[in-house]
PDB file of C-alpha atoms in Angstrom:
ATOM      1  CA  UNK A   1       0.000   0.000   0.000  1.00 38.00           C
ATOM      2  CA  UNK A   2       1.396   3.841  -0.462  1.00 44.00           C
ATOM      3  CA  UNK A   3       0.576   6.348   1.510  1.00 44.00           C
ATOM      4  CA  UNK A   4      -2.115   8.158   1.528  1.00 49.00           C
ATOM      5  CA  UNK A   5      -2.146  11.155  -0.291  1.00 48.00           C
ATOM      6  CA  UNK A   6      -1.468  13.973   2.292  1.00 52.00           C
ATOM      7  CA  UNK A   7       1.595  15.940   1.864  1.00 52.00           C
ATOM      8  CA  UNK A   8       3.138  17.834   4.587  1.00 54.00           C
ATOM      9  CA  UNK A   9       2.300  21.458   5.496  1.00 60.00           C
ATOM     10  CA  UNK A  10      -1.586  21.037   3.800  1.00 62.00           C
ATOM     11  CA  UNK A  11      -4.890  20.730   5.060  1.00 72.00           C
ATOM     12  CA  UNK A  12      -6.432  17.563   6.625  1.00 81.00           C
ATOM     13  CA  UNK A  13      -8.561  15.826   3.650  1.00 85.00           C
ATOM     14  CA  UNK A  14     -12.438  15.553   5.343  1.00 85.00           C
ATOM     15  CA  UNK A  15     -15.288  13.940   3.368  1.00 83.00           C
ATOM     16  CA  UNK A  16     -18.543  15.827   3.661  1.00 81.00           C
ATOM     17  CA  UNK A  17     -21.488  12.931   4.387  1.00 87.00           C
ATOM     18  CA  UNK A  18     -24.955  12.450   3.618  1.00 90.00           C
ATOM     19  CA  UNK A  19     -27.176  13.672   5.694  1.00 88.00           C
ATOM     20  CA  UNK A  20     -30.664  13.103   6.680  1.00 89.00           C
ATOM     21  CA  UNK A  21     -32.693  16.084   8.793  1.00 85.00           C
ATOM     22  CA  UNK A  22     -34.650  13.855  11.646  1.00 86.00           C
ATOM     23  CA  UNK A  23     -38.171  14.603  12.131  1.00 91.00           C
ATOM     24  CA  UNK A  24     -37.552  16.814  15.077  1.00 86.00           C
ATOM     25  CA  UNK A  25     -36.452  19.327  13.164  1.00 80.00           C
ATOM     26  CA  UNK A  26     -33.340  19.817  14.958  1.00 79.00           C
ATOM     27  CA  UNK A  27     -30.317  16.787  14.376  1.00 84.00           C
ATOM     28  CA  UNK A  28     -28.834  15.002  11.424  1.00 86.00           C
ATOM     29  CA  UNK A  29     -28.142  11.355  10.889  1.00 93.00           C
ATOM     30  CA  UNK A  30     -25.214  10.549   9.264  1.00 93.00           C
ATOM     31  CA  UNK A  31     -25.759   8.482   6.117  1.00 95.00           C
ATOM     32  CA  UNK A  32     -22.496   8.177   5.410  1.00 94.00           C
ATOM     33  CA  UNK A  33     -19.187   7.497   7.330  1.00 95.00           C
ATOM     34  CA  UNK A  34     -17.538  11.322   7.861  1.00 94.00           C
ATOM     35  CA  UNK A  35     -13.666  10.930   8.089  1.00 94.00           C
ATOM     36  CA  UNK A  36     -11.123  13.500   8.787  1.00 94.00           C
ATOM     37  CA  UNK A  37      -7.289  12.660   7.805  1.00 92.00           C
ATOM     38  CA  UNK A  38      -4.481  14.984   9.113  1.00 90.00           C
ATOM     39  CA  UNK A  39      -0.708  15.204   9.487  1.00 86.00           C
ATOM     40  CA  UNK A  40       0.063  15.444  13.419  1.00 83.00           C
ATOM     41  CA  UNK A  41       3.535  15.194  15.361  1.00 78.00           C
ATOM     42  CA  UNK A  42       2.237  14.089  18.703  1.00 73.00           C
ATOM     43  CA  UNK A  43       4.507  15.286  21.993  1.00 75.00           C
ATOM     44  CA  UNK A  44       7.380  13.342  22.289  1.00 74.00           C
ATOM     45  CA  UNK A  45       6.623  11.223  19.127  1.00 72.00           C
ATOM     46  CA  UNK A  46       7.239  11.164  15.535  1.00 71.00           C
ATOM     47  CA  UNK A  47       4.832  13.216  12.824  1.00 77.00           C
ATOM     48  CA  UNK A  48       2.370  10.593  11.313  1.00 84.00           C
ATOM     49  CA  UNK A  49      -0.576  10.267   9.052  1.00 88.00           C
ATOM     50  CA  UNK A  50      -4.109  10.128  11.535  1.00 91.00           C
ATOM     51  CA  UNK A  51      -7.349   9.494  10.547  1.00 93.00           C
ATOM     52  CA  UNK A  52     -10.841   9.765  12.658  1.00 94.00           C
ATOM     53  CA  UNK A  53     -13.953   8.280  11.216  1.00 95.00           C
ATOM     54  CA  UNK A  54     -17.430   8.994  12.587  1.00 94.00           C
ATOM     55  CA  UNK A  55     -19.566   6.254  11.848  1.00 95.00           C
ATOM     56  CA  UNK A  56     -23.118   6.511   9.418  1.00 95.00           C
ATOM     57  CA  UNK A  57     -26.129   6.784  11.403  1.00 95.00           C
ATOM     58  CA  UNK A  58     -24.757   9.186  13.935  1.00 92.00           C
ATOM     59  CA  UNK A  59     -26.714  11.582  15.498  1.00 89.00           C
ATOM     60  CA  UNK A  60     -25.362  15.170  15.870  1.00 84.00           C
ATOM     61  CA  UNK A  61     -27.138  19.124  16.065  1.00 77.00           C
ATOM     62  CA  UNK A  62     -23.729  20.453  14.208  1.00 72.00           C
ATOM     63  CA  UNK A  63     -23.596  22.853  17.012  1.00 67.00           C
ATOM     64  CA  UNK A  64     -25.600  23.386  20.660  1.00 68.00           C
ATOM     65  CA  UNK A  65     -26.039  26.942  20.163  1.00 64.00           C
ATOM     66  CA  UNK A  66     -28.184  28.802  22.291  1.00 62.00           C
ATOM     67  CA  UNK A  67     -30.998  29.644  19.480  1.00 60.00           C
ATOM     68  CA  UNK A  68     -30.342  33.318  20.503  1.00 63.00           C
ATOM     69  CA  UNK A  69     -27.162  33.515  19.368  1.00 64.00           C
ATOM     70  CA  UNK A  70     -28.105  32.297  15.674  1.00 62.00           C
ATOM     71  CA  UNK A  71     -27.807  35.667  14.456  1.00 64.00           C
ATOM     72  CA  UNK A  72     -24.348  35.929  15.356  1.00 67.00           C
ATOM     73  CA  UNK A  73     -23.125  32.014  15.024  1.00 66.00           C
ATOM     74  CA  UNK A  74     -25.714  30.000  12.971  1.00 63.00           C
ATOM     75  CA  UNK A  75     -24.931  26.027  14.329  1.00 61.00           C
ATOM     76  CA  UNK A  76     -24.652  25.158  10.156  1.00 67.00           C
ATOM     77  CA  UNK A  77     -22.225  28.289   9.922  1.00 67.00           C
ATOM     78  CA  UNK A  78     -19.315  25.898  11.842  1.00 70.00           C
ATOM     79  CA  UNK A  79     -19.577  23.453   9.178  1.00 74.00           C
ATOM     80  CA  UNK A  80     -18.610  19.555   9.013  1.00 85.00           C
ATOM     81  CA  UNK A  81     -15.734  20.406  12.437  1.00 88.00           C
ATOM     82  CA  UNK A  82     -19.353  19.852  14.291  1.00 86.00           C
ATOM     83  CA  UNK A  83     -19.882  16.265  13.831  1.00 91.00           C
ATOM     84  CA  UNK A  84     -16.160  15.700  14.856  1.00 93.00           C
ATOM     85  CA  UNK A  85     -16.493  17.484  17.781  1.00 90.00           C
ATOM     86  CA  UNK A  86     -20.256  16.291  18.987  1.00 89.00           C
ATOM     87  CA  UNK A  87     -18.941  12.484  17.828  1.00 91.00           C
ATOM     88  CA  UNK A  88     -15.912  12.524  20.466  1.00 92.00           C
ATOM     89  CA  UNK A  89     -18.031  14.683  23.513  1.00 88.00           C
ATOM     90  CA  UNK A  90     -20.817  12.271  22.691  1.00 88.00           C
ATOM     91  CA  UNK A  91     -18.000   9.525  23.364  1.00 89.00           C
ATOM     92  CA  UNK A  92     -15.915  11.076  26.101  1.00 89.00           C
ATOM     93  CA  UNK A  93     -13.087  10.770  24.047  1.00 91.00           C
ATOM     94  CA  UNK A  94     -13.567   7.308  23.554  1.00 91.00           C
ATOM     95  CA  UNK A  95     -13.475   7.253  19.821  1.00 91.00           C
ATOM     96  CA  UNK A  96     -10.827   5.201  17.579  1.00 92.00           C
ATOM     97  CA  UNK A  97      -8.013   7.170  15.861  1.00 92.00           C
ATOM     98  CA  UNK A  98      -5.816   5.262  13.339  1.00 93.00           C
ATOM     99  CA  UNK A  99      -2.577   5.697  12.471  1.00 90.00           C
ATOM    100  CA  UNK A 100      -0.808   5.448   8.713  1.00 88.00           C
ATOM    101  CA  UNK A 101       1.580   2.673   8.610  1.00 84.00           C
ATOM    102  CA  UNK A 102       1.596   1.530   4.912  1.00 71.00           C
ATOM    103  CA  UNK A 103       5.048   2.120   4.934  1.00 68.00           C
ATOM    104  CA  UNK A 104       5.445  -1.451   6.610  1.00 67.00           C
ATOM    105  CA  UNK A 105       4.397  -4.495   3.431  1.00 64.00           C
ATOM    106  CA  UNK A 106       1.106  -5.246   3.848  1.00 66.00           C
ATOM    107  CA  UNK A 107       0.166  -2.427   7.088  1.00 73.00           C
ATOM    108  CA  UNK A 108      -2.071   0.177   6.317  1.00 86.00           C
ATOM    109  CA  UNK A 109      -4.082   1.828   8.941  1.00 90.00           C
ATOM    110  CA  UNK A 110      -3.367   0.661  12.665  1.00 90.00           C
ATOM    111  CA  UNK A 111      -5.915   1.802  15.846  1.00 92.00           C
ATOM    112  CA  UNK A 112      -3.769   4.171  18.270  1.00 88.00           C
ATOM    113  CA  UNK A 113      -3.703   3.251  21.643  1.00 83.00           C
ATOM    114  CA  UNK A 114      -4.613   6.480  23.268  1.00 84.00           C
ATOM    115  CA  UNK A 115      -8.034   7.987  24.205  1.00 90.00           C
ATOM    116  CA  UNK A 116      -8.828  11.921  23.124  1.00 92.00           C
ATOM    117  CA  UNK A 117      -9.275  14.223  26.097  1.00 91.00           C
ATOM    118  CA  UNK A 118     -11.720  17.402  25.816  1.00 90.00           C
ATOM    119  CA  UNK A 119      -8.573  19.726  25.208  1.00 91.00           C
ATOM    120  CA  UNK A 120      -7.791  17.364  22.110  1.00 90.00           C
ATOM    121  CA  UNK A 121     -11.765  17.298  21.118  1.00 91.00           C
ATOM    122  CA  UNK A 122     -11.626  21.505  21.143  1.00 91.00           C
ATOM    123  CA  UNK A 123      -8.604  21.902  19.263  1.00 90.00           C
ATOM    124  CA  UNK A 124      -9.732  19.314  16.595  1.00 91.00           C
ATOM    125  CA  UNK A 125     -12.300  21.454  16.371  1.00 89.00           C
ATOM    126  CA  UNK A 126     -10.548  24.480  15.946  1.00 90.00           C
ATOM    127  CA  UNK A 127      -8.573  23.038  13.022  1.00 90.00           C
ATOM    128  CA  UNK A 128     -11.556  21.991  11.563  1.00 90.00           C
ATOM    129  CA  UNK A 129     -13.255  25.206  11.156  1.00 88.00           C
ATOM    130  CA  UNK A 130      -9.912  26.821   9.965  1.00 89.00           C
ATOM    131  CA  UNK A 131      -9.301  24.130   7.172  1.00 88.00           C
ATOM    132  CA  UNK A 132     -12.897  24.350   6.414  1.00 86.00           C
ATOM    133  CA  UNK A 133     -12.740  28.383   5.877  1.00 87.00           C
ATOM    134  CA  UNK A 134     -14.580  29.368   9.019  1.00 86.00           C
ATOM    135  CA  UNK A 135     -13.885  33.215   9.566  1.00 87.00           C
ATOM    136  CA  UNK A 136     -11.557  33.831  12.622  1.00 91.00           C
ATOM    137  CA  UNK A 137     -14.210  35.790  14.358  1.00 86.00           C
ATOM    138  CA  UNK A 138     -17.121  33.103  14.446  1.00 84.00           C
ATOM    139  CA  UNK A 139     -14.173  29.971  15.203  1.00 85.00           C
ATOM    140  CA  UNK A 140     -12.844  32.201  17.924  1.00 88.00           C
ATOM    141  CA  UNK A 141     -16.396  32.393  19.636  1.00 84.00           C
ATOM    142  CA  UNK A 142     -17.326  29.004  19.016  1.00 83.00           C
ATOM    143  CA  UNK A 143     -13.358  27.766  20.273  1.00 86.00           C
ATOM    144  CA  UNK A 144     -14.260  29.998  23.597  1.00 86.00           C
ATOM    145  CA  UNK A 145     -17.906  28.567  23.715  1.00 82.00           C
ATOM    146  CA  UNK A 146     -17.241  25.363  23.869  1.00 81.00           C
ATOM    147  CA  UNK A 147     -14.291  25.777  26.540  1.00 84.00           C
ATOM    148  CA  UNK A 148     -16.473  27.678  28.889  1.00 81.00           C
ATOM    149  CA  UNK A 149     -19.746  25.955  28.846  1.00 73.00           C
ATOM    150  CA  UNK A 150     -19.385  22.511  27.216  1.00 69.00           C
ATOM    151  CA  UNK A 151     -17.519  20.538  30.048  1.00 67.00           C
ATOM    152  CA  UNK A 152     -20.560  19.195  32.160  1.00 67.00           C
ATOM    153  CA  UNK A 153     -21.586  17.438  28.809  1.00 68.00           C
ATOM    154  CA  UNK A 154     -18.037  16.010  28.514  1.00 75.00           C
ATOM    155  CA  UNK A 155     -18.087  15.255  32.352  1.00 56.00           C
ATOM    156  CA  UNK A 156     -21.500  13.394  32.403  1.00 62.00           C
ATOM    157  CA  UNK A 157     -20.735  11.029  29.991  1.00 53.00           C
ATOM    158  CA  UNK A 158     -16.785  10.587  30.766  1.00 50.00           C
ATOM    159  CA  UNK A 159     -17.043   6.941  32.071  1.00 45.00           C
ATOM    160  CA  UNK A 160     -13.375   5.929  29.865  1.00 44.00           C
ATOM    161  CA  UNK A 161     -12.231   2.375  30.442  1.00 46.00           C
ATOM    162  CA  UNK A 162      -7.872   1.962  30.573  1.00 42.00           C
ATOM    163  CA  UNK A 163      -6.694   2.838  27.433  1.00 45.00           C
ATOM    164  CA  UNK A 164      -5.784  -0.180  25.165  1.00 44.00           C
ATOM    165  CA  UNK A 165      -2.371  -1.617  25.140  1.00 39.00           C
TER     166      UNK A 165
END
């Protein structure tokens, strides 16, 4: 297998899923898999090739904004860094990340043995809505948003077994 086709110093490649509005007016279902692929040197470790991949028929509002704030930051305006985010709060962080190692005959992509923690969820984020062309204004207030108010709904649900070997 070759690598996959991500050269250094570019944007993450994201595929933009089907989606199906649910009868409540207010939350998508995934129809598709959504997966995000991105260059990352991890602290202490070497710079790899990652990929996350949110699963069809999840559930996700794009964004819990307070519907008086629409005016200002629509949840639609923050684009596909949404499901990313709501898919690992939604899973305290308990989400699979794989790692490229097609360099190896016959490897390809390889689970990492490490768990996401909210910091990692709200920068993913962040690089989301940059890559996707978010204006700095409205990722800034989302970015500070969901630092300030979203950590009971991280908390509630944060239940992580041990990380795998």
């Amino acid at each position: 297998m070759s690598a996959p086709p991500l050269l250094p110093g570019v944007p993450g490649d994201v595929t933009a899923p089907r989606q199906t509005l649910l009868p409540d007016l207010r939350r998508f279902r995934l129809a598709d898999d959504a997966s995000y692929t991105w260059r990352h040197t991890p602290e202490g470790g070497a710079e790899g090739v990652y990929r996350l991949v949110v699963p069809a028929g999840f559930e996700h509002d794009f964004a819990s904004v307070p519907r008086p704030l629409w005016a200002l930051v629509a949840p639609i305006d923050l684009g596909i860094a949404s499901i990313f985010h709501d898919w690992l709060y939604a899973r305290a962080g308990r989400a699979e990340t794989l790692r490229w190692a097609g360099r190896t005959p016959g490897a390809g992509w390889e689970p990492v043995p490490k768990w996401w923690t909210r910091r990692d969820a709200d920068r993913l984020f962040a690089r989301l809505m940059r890559e996707q062309g978010v204006p700095r204004w409205r990722r800034r207030a989302a970015f500070l948003a969901v630092r300030a108010f979203a950590g009971g709904v991280w908390g509630r649900r944060q239940t992580r077994p041990a990380p795998r070997p």
